[in-house]
XYZ file of C-alpha atoms in Angstrom:
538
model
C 18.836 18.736 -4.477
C 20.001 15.306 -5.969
C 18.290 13.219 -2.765
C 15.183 15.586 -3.183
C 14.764 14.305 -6.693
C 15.265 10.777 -5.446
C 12.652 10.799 -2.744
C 10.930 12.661 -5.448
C 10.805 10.093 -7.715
C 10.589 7.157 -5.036
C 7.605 8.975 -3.481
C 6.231 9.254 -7.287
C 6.632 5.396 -7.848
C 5.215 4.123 -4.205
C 2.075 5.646 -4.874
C 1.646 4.548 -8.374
C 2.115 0.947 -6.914
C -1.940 1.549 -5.439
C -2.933 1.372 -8.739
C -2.700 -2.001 -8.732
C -2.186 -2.956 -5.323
C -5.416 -1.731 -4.091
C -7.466 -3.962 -6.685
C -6.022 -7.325 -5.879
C -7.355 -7.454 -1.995
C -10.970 -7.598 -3.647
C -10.276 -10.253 -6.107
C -8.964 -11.923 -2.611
C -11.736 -11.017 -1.114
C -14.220 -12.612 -4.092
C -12.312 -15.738 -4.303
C -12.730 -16.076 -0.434
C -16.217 -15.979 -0.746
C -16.038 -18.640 -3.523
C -14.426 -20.713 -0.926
C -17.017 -20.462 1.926
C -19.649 -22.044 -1.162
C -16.945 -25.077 -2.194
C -15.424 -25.791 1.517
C -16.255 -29.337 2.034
C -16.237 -28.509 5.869
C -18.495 -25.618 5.621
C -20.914 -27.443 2.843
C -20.963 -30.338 5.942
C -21.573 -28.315 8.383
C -24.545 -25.985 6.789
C -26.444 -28.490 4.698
C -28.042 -25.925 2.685
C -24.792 -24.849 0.951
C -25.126 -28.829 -0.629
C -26.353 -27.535 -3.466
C -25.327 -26.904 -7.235
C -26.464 -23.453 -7.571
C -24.489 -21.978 -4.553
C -21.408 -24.856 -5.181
C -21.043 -23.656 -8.880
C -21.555 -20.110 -7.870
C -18.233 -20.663 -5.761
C -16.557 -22.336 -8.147
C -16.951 -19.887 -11.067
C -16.483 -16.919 -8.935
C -13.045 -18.499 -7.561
C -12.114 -19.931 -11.275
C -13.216 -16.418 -12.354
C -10.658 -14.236 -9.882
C -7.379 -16.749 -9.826
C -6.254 -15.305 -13.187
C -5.785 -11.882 -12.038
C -3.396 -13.670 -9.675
C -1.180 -15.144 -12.424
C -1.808 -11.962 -14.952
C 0.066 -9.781 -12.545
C 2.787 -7.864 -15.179
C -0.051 -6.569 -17.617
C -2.179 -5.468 -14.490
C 1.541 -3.656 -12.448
C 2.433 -2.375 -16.356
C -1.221 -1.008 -16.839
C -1.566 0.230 -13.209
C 1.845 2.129 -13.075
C 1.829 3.772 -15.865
C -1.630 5.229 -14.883
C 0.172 6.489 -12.017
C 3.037 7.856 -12.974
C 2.069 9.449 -16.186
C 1.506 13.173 -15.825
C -1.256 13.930 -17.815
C -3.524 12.171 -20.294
C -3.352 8.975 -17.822
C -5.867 6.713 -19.845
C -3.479 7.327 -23.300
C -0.668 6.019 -20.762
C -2.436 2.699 -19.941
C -3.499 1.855 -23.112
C -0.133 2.874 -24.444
C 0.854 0.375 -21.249
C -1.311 -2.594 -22.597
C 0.120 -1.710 -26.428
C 3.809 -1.986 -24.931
C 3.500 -5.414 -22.850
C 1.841 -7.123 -25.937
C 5.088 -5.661 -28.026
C 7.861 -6.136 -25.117
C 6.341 -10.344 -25.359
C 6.080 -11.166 -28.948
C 9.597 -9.650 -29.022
C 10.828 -11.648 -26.476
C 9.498 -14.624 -27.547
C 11.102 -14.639 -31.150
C 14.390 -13.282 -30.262
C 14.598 -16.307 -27.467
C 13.368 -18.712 -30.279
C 16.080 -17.548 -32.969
C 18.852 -18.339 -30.298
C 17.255 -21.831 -29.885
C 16.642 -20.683 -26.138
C 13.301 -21.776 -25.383
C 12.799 -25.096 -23.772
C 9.659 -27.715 -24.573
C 6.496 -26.961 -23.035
C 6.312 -29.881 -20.760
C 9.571 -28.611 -19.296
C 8.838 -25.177 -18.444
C 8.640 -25.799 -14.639
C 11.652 -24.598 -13.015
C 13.234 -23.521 -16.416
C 13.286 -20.253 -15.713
C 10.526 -19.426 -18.296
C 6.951 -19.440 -18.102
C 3.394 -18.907 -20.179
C 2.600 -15.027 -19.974
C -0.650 -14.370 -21.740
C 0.060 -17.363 -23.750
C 3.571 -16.497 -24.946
C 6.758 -18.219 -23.923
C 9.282 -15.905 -22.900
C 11.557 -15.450 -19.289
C 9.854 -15.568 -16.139
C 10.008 -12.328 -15.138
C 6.800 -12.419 -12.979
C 5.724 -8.841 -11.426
C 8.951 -7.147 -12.057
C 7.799 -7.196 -15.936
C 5.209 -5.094 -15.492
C 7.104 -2.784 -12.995
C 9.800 -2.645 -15.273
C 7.293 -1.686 -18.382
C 5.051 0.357 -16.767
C 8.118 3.008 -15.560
C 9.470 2.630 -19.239
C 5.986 3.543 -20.590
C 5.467 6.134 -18.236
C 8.658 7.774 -19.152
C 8.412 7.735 -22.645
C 4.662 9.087 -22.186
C 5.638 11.958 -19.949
C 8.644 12.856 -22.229
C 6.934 12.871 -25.850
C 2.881 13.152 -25.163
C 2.790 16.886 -25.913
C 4.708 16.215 -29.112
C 2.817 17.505 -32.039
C 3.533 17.892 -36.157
C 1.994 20.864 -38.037
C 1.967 18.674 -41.746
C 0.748 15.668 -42.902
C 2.495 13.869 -39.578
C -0.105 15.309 -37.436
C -2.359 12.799 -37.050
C 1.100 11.194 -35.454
C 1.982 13.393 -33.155
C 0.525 12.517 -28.985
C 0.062 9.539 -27.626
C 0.821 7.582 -31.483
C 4.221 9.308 -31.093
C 4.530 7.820 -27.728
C 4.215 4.292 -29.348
C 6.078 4.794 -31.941
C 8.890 5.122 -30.141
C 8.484 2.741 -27.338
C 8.506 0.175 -29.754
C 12.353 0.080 -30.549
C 13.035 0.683 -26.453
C 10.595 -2.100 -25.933
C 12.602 -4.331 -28.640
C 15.911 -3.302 -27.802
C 14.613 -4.136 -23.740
C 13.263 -7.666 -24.960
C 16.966 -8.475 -26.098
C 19.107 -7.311 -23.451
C 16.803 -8.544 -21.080
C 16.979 -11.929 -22.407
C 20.502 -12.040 -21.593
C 20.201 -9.861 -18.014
C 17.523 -11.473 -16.434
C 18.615 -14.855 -15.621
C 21.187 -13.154 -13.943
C 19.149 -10.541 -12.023
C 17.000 -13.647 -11.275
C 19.644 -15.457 -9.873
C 20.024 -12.379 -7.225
C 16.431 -12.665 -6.467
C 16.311 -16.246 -5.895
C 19.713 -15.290 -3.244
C 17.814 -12.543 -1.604
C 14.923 -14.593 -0.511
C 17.158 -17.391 0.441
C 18.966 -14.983 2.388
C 16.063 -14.203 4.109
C 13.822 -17.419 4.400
C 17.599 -18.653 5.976
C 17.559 -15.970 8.623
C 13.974 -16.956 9.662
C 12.573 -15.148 12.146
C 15.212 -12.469 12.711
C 14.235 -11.929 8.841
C 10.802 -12.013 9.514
C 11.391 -9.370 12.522
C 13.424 -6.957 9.938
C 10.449 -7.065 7.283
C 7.810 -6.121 9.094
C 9.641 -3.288 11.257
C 10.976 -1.955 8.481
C 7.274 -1.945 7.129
C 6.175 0.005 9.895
C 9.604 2.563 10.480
C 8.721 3.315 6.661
C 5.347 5.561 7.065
C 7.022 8.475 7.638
C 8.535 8.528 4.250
C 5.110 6.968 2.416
C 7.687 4.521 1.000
C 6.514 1.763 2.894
C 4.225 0.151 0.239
C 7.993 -0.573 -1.574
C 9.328 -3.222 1.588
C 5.722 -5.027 1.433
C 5.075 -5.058 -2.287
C 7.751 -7.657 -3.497
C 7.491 -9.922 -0.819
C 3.636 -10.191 -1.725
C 3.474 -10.194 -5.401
C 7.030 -11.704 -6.282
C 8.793 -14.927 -5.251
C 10.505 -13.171 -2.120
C 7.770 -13.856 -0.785
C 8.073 -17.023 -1.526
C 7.553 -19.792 -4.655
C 4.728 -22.363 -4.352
C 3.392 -24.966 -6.500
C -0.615 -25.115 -5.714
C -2.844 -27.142 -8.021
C -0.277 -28.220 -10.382
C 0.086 -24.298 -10.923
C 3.187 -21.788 -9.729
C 2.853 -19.336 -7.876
C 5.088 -16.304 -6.660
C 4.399 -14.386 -3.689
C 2.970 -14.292 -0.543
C -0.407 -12.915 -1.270
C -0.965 -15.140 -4.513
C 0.200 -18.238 -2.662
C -2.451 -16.961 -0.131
C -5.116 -16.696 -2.520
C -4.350 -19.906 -4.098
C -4.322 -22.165 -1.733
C -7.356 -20.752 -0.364
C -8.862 -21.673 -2.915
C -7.690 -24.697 -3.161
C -10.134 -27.728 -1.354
C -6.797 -29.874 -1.907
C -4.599 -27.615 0.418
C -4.659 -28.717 4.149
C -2.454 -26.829 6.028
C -0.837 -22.828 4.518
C 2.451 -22.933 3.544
C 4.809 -20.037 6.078
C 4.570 -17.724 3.151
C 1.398 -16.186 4.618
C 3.542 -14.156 7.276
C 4.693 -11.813 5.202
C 1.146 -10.586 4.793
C 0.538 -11.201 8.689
C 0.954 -7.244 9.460
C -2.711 -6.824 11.430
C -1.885 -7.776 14.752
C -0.423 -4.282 15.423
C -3.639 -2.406 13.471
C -6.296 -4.319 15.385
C -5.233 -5.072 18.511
C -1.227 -3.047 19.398
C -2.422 0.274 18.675
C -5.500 -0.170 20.856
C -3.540 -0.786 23.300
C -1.031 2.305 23.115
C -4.729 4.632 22.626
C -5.481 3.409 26.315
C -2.209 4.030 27.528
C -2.270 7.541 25.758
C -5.992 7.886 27.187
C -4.800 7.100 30.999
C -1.884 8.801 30.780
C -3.353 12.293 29.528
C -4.023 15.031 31.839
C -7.443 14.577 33.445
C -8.816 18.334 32.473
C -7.928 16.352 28.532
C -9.441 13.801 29.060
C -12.472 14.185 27.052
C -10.548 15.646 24.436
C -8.193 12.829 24.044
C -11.299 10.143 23.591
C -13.139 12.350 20.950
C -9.628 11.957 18.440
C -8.224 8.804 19.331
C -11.731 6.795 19.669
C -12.555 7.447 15.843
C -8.612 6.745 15.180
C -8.857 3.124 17.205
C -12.328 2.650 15.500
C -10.253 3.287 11.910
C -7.221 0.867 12.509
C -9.377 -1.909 13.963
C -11.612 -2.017 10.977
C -9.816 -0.726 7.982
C -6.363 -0.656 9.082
C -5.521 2.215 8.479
C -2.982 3.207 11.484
C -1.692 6.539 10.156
C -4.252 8.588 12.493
C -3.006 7.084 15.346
C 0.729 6.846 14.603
C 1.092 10.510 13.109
C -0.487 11.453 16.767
C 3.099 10.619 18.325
C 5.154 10.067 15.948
C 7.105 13.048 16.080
C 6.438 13.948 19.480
C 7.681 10.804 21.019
C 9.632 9.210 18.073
C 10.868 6.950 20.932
C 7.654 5.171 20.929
C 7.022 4.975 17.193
C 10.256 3.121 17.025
C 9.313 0.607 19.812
C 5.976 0.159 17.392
C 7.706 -0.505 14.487
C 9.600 -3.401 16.441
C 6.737 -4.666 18.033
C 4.840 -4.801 14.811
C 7.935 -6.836 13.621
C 8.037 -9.315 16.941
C 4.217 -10.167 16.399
C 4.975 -11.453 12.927
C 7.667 -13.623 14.394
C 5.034 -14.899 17.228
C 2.587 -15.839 14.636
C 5.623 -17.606 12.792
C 6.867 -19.544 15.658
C 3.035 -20.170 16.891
C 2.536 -21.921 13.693
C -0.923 -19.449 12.545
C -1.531 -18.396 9.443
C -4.571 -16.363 9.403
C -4.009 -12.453 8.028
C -5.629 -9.554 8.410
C -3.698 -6.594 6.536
C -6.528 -3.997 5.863
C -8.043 -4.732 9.852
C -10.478 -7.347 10.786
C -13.279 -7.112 7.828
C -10.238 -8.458 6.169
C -9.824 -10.997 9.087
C -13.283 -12.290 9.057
C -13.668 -12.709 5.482
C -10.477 -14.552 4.916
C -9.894 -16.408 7.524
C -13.195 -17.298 9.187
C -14.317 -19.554 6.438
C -11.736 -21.621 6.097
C -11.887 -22.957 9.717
C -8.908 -23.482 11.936
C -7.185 -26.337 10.450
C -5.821 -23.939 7.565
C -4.707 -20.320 9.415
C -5.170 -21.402 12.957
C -6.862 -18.175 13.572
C -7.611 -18.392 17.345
C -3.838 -18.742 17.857
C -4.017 -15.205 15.733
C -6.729 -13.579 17.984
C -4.705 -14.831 21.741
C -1.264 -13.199 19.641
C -3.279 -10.293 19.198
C -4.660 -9.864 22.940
C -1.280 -10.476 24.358
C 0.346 -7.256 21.736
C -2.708 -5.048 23.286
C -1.367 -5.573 26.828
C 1.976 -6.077 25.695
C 1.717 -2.375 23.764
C -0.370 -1.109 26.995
C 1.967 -1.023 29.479
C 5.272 -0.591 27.652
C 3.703 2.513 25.974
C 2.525 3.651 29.241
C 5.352 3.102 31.191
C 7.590 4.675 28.444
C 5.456 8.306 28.365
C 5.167 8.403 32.171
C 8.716 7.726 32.555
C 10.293 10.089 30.045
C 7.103 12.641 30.306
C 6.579 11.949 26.452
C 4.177 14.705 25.061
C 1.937 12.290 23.743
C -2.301 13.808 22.918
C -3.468 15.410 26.454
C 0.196 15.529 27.857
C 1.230 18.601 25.919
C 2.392 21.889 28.071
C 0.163 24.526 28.418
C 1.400 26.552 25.296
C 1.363 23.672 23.316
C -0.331 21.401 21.334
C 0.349 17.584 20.821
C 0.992 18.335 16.860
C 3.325 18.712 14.514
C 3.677 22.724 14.871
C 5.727 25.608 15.777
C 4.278 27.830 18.252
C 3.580 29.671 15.758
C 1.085 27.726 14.644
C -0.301 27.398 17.687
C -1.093 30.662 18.111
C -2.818 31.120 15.130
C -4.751 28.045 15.801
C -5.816 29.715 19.461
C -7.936 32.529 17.362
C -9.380 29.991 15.342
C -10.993 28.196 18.327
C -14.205 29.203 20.192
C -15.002 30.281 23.175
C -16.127 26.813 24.301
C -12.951 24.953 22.982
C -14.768 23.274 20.044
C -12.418 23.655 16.959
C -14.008 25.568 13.764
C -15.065 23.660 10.675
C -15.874 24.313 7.629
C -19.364 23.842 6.719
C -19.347 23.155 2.819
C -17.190 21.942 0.897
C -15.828 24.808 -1.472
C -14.994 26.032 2.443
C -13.580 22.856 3.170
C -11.385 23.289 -0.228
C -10.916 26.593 0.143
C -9.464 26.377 4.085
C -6.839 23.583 2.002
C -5.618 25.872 -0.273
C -5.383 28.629 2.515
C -3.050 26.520 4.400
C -1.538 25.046 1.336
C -0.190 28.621 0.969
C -2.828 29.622 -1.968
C -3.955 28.296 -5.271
C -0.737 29.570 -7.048
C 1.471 27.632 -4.417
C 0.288 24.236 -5.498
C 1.962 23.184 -8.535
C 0.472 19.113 -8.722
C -2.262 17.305 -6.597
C -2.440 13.739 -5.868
C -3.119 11.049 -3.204
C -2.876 7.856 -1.802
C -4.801 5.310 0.452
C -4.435 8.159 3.051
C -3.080 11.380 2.303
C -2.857 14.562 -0.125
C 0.505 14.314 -1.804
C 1.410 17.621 -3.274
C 4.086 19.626 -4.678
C 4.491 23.338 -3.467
C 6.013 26.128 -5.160
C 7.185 27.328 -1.930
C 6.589 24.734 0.944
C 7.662 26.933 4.002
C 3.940 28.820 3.750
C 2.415 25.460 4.545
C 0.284 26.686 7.601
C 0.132 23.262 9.781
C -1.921 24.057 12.173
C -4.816 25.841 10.058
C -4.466 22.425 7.960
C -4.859 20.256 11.164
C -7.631 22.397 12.774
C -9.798 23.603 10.615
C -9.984 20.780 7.842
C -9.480 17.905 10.373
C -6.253 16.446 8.439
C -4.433 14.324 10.811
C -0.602 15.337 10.095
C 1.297 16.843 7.698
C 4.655 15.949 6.522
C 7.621 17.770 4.767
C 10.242 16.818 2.130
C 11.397 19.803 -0.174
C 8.814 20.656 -2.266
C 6.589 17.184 -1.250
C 3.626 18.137 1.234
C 1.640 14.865 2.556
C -1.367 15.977 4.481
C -3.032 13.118 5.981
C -6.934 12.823 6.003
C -7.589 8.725 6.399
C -10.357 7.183 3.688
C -12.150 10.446 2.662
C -8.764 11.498 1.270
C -10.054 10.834 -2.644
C -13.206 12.910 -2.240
C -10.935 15.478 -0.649
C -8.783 15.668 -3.270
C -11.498 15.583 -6.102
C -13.390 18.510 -4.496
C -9.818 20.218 -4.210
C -9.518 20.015 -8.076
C -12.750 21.238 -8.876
C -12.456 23.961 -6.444
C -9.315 24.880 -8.094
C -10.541 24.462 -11.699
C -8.153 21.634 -12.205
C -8.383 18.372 -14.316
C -8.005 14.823 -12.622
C -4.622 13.894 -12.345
C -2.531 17.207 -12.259
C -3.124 18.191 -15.480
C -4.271 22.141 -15.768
């Protein structure tokens, strides 16, 4: 029950993280596109960007995005306490906002009657740092993960408290600030006293790991990948992106923590030559674009020829859907459990092509699949990521992830999609399920779908086990995350064949049903279906 509660809670936590995470890629993206107008070598090369309408477009767009890189605890406080609070989520983030502004100012004065602040002019590697203006510890992104749980517990404990006398007008989300404001001073003060230590272990950790080099490098990003089962992935890649495991880099006369900010900064940066090695821990596409095209065609060629047609009409828009977006969960949930042999030997060859890349001296990236690849790296020319040397790394993982995954399924007869026995089906399923999928399909073999989408909502809750079983709805980048009254009526295979989700995963009362990038409008036409508000509340 106790580990339940712990996934639970971890499960809670990892997808409140998209909040955030999923709006700093575009302000990447934008100050990318403020580089291709200021790149000296592109404004030589295409005369017509010599200009200073298109020059100071680039440069304002660029000057306009860096500070969301270096405002990154109000934006993690905001975002995860929208996440993780229950109900009334917009009172949360305001509450958030409220809370970081308090947690600051108290900070600050409590540090300056101990006489522990240092001058301005020696702030660099001090140990504190300007946040929104105010000197106080350099906590970086772990202040606004710390503040935005503490917000989000105090608004999910008090938010339905409520006074029937002249107090009313206090009761709700003003209750929920009124008492976050002695946690949040109390916090500032121990914290002040805790941090440089916790800081200290930090600072070890990443030496730990920059010291171990590749091998370290190798553990990231298979542990990145061995992760997806539990959705607690986004926790190993988050830190080492947005804190200063991922590295600590001084870029314009400016600080910055993390691999993805360093990224973005030096980017931007005309000054910046050559990227610093902090840009592998974002280097997880080689396996998206390129390794799990290669284990489709092995899949493909090793399926049984009467499947063959079969086999290309699900994995051809799964390879089209990794390659592009980067989203791999289609692909890996289709032998993941069938052959966890093989998802295994992915996870380490996701984790070996970082290390090529690291040892091959590239630093081009391209985490969300090769839109991301083209607009990053494709402007800045090859002196700065070395992006050819990415492409040839990514070639040699499709071959390399072509013949080990087909030598692996034909050798140990893995089950893999078009290899299943005749009374079975390449899923996640009893046969149980299987049967009851055989009366859903026609005549012809086609698989029935639902033609609207109250059906498609309505087929959901059917193999969610009925409106009553569904106690909260939610999602991520990819899948329905729910909690079930009673999880064991979860009917897998109506889920996977009549509303096209592409696995389904178990833990206690947590139900993930995977659907890719439509999973949003899924879920919104779910809630609406069931008469439900946005964000569990009923």
């Amino acid at each position: 029950m106790m580990k339940a509660k712990i996934m639970d809670s971890m499960q809670k936590f990892s997808k409140a993280m998209f909040v955030p995470v999923l709006i700093l890629p575009i302000a990447g993206i934008l100050i990318a596109i403020g580089n291709v107008f200021t790149n000296p070598r592109l404004i030589e090369k295409f005369g017509f960007l010599d200009n200073p309408i298109t020059m100071g477009f680039g440069s304002i767009l660029s000057a306009a995005l860096l500070p969301v890189l270096t405002n990154l605890g109000v934006i993690f406080c905001v975002g995860i306490a929208l996440g993780l609070a229950n109900k009334k989520k917009a009172e949360a983030a305001f509450t958030a906002l409220l809370g970081y502004l308090v947690f600051l100012y108290a900070m600050n004065k409590f540090m300056e009657l101990r006489d522990m602040l240092v001058a301005p002019d020696q702030l660099q590697g001090s140990g504190q740092a300007l946040v929104l203006g105010v000197q106080v510890l350099d906590m970086g992104v772990f202040l606004g993960i710390i503040l935005g749980i503490v917000v989000a517990l105090i608004h999910n404990r008090f938010i339905d408290t409520t006074f029937n006398n002249a107090f009313q007008v206090y009761g709700g989300a003003r209750f929920v600030f009124i008492v976050l404001i002695p946690v949040l001073v109390l916090a500032a003060i121990l914290l002040s006293f805790i941090w440089p230590v916790i800081q200290q272990g930090i600072d070890g950790l990443g030496g730990v790991i920059q010291k171990t080099g590749n091998f370290g490098i190798f553990l990231y990003g298979s542990l990145e990948r061995l992760l997806i089962p539990t959705g607690l992935h986004h926790l190993i890649y988050t830190p080492f992106l947005y804190t200063s495991l991922g590295g600590v880099a001084e870029v314009g006369g400016q600080v910055f923590e993390g691999a993805r900010n360093i990224y973005f900064a030096e980017i931007a940066d005309p000054a910046v030559r050559v990227l610093s090695q902090s840009v592998i821990w974002d280097a997880r596409g080689i396996s998206k674009m390129f390794g799990l095209i290669g284990a489709c065609l092995a899949m493909y060629q090793t399926a049984k020829p009467e499947n063959k047609i079969k086999v290309k009409a699900i994995l051809i828009p799964a390879v089209v859907t990794s390659f592009v977006a980067g989203v791999t969960e289609p692909i890996e949930f289709s032998f993941m459990f069938v052959a966890p042999a093989l998802f295994v030997i992915h996870s380490a060859l996701s984790g070996l092509s970082m290390v090529a890349l690291n040892i091959l001296g590239s630093r081009a990236i391209g985490p969300n699949g090769f839109i991301d690849f083209l607009l990053y790296n494709i402007p800045l020319g090859t002196e700065k990521t070395r992006w050819p040397i990415y492409l040839l790394v990514g070639v040699a993982f499709f071959f390399i992830y072509y013949f080990i995954f087909r030598f692996l399924i034909v050798k140990f007869n893995f089950k893999t999609v078009g290899r299943e026995d005749e009374d079975q089906e390449t899923k996640l399923y009893s046969k149980k399920d299987y049967n009851e999928k055989k009366s859903s399909v026609p005549a012809d073999g086609g698989l029935v779908a639902p033609t609207s989408d109250d059906e498609l909502s309505g087929k959901i809750v059917e193999g969610l086990g009925g409106a009553e079983n569904i106690k909260t709805i939610d999602n991520c980048y990819t899948r329905l995350r729910l909690k079930l009254e009673k999880p064991g009526l979860v009917n897998e295979g109506l889920l996977k064949n009549q509303t096209q989700a592409k696995g389904v995963i178990s833990n206690g009362e947590n139900v993930h049903v995977v659907y890719g990038l439509t999973v949003p409008q899924i879920r919104e036409k779910l809630e609406k279906y069931l008469g439900r508000d946005n964000g569990g509340d009923e």
